[in-house]
mmCIF file of C-alpha atoms in Angstrom:
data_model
loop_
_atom_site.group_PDB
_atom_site.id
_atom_site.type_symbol
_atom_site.label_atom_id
_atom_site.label_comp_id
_atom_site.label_asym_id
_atom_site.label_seq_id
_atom_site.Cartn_x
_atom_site.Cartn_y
_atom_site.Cartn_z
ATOM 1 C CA UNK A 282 79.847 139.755 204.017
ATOM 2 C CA UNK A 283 78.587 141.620 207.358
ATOM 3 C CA UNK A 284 81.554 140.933 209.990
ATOM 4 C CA UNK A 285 81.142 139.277 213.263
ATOM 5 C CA UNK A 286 80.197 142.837 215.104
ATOM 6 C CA UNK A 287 77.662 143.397 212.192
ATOM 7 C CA UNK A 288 75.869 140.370 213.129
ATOM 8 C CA UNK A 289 75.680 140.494 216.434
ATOM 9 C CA UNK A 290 74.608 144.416 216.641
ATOM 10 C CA UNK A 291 71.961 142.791 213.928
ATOM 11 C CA UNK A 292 71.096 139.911 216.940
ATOM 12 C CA UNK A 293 70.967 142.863 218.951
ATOM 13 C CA UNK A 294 68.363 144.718 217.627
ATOM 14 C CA UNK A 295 66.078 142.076 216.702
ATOM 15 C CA UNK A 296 65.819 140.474 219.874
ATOM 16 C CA UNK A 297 65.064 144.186 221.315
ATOM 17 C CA UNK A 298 63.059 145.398 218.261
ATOM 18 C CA UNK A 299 61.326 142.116 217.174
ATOM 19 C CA UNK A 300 61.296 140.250 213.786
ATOM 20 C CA UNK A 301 62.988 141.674 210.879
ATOM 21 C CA UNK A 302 60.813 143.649 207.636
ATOM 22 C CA UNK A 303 61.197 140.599 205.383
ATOM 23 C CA UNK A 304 59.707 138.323 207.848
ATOM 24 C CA UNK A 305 56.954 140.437 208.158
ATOM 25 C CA UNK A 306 56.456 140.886 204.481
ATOM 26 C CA UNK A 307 56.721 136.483 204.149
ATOM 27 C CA UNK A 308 60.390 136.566 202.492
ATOM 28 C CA UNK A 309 62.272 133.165 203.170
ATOM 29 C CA UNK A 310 65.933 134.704 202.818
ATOM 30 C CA UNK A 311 68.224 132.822 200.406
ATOM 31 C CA UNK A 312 70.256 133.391 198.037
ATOM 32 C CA UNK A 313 68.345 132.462 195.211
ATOM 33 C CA UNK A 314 66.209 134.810 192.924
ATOM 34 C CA UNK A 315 62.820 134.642 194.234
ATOM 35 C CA UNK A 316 63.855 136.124 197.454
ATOM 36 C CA UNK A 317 66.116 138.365 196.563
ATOM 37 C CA UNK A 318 63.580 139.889 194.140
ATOM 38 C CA UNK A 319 61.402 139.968 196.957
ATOM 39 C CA UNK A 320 63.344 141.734 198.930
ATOM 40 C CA UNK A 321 63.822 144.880 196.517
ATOM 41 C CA UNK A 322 60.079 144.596 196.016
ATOM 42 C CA UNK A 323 60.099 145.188 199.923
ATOM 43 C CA UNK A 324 63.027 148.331 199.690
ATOM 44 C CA UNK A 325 60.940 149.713 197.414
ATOM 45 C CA UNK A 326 57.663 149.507 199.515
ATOM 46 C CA UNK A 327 59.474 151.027 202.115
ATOM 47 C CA UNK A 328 60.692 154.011 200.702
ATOM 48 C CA UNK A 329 57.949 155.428 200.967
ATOM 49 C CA UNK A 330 57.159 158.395 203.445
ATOM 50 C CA UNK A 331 54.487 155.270 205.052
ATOM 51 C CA UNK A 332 54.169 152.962 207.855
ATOM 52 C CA UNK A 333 56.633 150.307 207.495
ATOM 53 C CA UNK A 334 53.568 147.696 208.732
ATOM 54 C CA UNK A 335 51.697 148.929 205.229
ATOM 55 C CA UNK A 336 54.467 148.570 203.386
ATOM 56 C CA UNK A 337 55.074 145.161 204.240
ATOM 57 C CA UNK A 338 51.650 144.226 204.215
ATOM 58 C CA UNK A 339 51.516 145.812 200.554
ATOM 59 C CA UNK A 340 54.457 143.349 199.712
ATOM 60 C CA UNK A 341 52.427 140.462 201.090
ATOM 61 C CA UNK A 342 49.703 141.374 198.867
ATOM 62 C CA UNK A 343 51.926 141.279 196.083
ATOM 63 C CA UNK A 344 53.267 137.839 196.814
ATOM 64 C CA UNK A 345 49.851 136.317 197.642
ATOM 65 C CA UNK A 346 48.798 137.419 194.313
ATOM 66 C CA UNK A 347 51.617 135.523 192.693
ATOM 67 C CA UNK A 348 53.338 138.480 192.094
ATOM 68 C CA UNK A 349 56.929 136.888 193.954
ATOM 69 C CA UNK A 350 59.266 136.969 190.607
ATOM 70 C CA UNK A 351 60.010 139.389 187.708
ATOM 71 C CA UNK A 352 58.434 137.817 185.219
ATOM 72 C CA UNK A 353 54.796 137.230 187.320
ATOM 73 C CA UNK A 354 55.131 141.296 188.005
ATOM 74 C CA UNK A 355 55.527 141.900 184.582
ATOM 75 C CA UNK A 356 52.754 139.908 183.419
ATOM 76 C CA UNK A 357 50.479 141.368 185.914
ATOM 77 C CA UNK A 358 48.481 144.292 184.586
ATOM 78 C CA UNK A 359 49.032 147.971 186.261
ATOM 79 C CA UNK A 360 45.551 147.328 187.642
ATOM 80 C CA UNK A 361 46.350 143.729 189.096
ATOM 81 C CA UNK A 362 49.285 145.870 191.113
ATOM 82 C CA UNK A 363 47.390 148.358 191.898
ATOM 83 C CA UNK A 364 44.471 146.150 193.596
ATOM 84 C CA UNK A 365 47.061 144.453 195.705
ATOM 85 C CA UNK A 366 48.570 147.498 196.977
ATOM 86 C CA UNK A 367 45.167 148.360 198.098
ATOM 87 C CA UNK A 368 44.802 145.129 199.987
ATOM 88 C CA UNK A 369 47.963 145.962 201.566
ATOM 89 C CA UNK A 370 46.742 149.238 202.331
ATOM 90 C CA UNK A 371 49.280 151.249 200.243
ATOM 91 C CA UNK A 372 47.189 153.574 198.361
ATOM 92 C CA UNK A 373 48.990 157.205 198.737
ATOM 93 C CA UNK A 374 51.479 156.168 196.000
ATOM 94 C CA UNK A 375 49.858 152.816 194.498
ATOM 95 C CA UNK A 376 49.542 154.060 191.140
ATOM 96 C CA UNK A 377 53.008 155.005 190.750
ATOM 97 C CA UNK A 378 54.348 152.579 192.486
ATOM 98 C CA UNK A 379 52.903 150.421 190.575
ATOM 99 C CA UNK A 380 54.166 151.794 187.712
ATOM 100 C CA UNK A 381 57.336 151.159 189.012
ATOM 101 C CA UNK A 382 57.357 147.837 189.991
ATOM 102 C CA UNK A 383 56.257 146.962 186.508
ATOM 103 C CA UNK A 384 58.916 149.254 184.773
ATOM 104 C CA UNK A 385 61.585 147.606 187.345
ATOM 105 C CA UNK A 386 60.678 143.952 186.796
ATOM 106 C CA UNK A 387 60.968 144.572 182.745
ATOM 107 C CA UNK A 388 64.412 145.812 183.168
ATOM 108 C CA UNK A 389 65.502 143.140 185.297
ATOM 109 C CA UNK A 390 63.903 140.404 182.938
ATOM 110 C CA UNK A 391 65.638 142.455 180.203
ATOM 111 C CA UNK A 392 68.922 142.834 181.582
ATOM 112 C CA UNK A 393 69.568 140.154 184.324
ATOM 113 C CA UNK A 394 66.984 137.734 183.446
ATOM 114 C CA UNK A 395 65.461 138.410 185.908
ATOM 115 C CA UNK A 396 67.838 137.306 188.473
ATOM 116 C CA UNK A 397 69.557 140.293 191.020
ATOM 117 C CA UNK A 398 73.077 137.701 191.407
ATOM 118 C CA UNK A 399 73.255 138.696 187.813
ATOM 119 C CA UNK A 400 73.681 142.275 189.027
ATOM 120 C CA UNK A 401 75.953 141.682 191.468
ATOM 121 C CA UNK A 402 77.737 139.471 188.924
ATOM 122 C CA UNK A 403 77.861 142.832 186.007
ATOM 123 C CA UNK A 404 79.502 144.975 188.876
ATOM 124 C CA UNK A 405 82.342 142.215 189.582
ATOM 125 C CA UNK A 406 80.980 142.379 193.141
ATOM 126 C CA UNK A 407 81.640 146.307 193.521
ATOM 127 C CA UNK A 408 78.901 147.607 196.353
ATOM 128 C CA UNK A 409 79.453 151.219 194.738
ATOM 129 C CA UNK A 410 78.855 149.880 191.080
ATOM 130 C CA UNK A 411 75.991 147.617 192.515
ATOM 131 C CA UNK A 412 73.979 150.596 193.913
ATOM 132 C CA UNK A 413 74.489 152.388 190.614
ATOM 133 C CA UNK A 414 73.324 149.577 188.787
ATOM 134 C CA UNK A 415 69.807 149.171 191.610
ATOM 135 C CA UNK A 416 69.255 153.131 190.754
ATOM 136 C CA UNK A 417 69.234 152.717 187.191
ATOM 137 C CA UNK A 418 65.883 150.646 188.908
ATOM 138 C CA UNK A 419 62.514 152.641 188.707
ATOM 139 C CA UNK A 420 61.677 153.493 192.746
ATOM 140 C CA UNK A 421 65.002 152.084 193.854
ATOM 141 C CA UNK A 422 67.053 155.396 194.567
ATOM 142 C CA UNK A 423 64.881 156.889 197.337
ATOM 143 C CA UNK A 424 66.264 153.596 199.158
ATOM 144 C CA UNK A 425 69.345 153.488 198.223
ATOM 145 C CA UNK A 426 69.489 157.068 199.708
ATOM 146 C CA UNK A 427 68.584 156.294 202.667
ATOM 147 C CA UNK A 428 70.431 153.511 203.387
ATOM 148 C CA UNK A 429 73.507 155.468 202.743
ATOM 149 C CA UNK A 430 72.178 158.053 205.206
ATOM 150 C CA UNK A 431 71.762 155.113 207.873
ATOM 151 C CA UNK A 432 75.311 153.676 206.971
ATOM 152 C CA UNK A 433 77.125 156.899 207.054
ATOM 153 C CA UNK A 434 75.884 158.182 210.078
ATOM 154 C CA UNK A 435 75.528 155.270 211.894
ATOM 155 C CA UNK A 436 72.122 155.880 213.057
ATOM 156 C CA UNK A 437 68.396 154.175 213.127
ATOM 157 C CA UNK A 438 66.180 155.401 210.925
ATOM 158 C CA UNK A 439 62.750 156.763 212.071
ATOM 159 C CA UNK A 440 59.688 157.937 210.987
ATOM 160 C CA UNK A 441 57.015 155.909 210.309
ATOM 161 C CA UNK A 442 56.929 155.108 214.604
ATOM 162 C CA UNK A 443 59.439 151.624 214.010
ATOM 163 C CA UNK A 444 62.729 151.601 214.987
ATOM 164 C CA UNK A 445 65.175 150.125 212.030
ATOM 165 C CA UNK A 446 68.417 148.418 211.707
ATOM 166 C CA UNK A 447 70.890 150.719 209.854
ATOM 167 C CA UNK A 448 71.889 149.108 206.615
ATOM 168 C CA UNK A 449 75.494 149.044 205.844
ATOM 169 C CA UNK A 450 75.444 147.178 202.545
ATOM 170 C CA UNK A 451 72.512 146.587 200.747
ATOM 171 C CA UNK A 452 74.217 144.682 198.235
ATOM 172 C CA UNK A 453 75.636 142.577 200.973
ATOM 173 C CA UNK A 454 72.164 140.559 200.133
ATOM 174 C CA UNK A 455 73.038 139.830 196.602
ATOM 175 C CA UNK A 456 75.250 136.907 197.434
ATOM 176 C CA UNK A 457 78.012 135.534 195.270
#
């Protein structure tokens, strides 16, 4: 749970920085699966060595195309990902990321049903055993990375011309 200074240095930056990544991408944050699953869609987007505005256009491509849960990402075909992507602009690493995104949702389905509080739930709420359990993820540990690079040296991370909130608990999402 992000402490009182936490949210307020979060208040901070978006009323100097604008609206948060999820916005952007259409995520309603709540604490129920849909959301949450679209917000490691979203990590995973922007991981990438890419404008954060592609990435979270690519997500919104995603979710227009029904593509919001586990089991609709799964269904889709590699070349249903891979068209969206494109809409979304993402096209450096839309094959393999859509790879990914498949692979991810089938091990999710498979071993949370598809549901990330289940996650959270297998690691007894421990953030350290939580991030090992989003690496075992296809995609996930190049953001897992660098949120632990943000956290650790309390910095923004830059890059892609955005300024970004450091992340001090990605897990912190995955609600009880």
């Amino acid at each position: 749970m992000p402490t009182a200074t936490e949210r307020a240095r979060a208040d901070a930056l978006l009323t100097g920085h604008g609206q948060t990544y999820a916005r952007e991408a259409g995520v309603k944050l709540r604490d129920t699966p849909q959301p949450l699953y679209q917000l490691l869609v979203l990590a995973h987007l922007l991981s990438a060595r890419i404008r954060a505005s592609v990435a979270t256009d690519a997500a919104h491509a995603l979710f227009d195309d029904g593509m919001r849960i586990p089991k609709r990402m799964s269904e889709a075909t590699w070349q249903q990902r891979v068209d969206a992507l494109g809409k979304g602009h993402y096209r450096r690493y839309d094959e393999r990321t859509a790879t990914q995104l498949g692979e991810a949702a089938d091990q999710l389905l498979e071993r949370y049903g598809g549901d990330l509080r289940k996650l959270r739930e297998a690691a007894a709420g421990d953030v350290e055993e939580c991030k090992r359990l989003l690496r075992e993820l296809p995609g996930i540990g190049a953001f897992l990375r660098r949120v632990d690079c943000s956290a650790r040296c309390s910095c923004t991370a830059r890059g892609n011309g955005s300024p970004r909130a450091p992340i001090n608990h990605v897990t912190d999402t995955v609600g009880p």
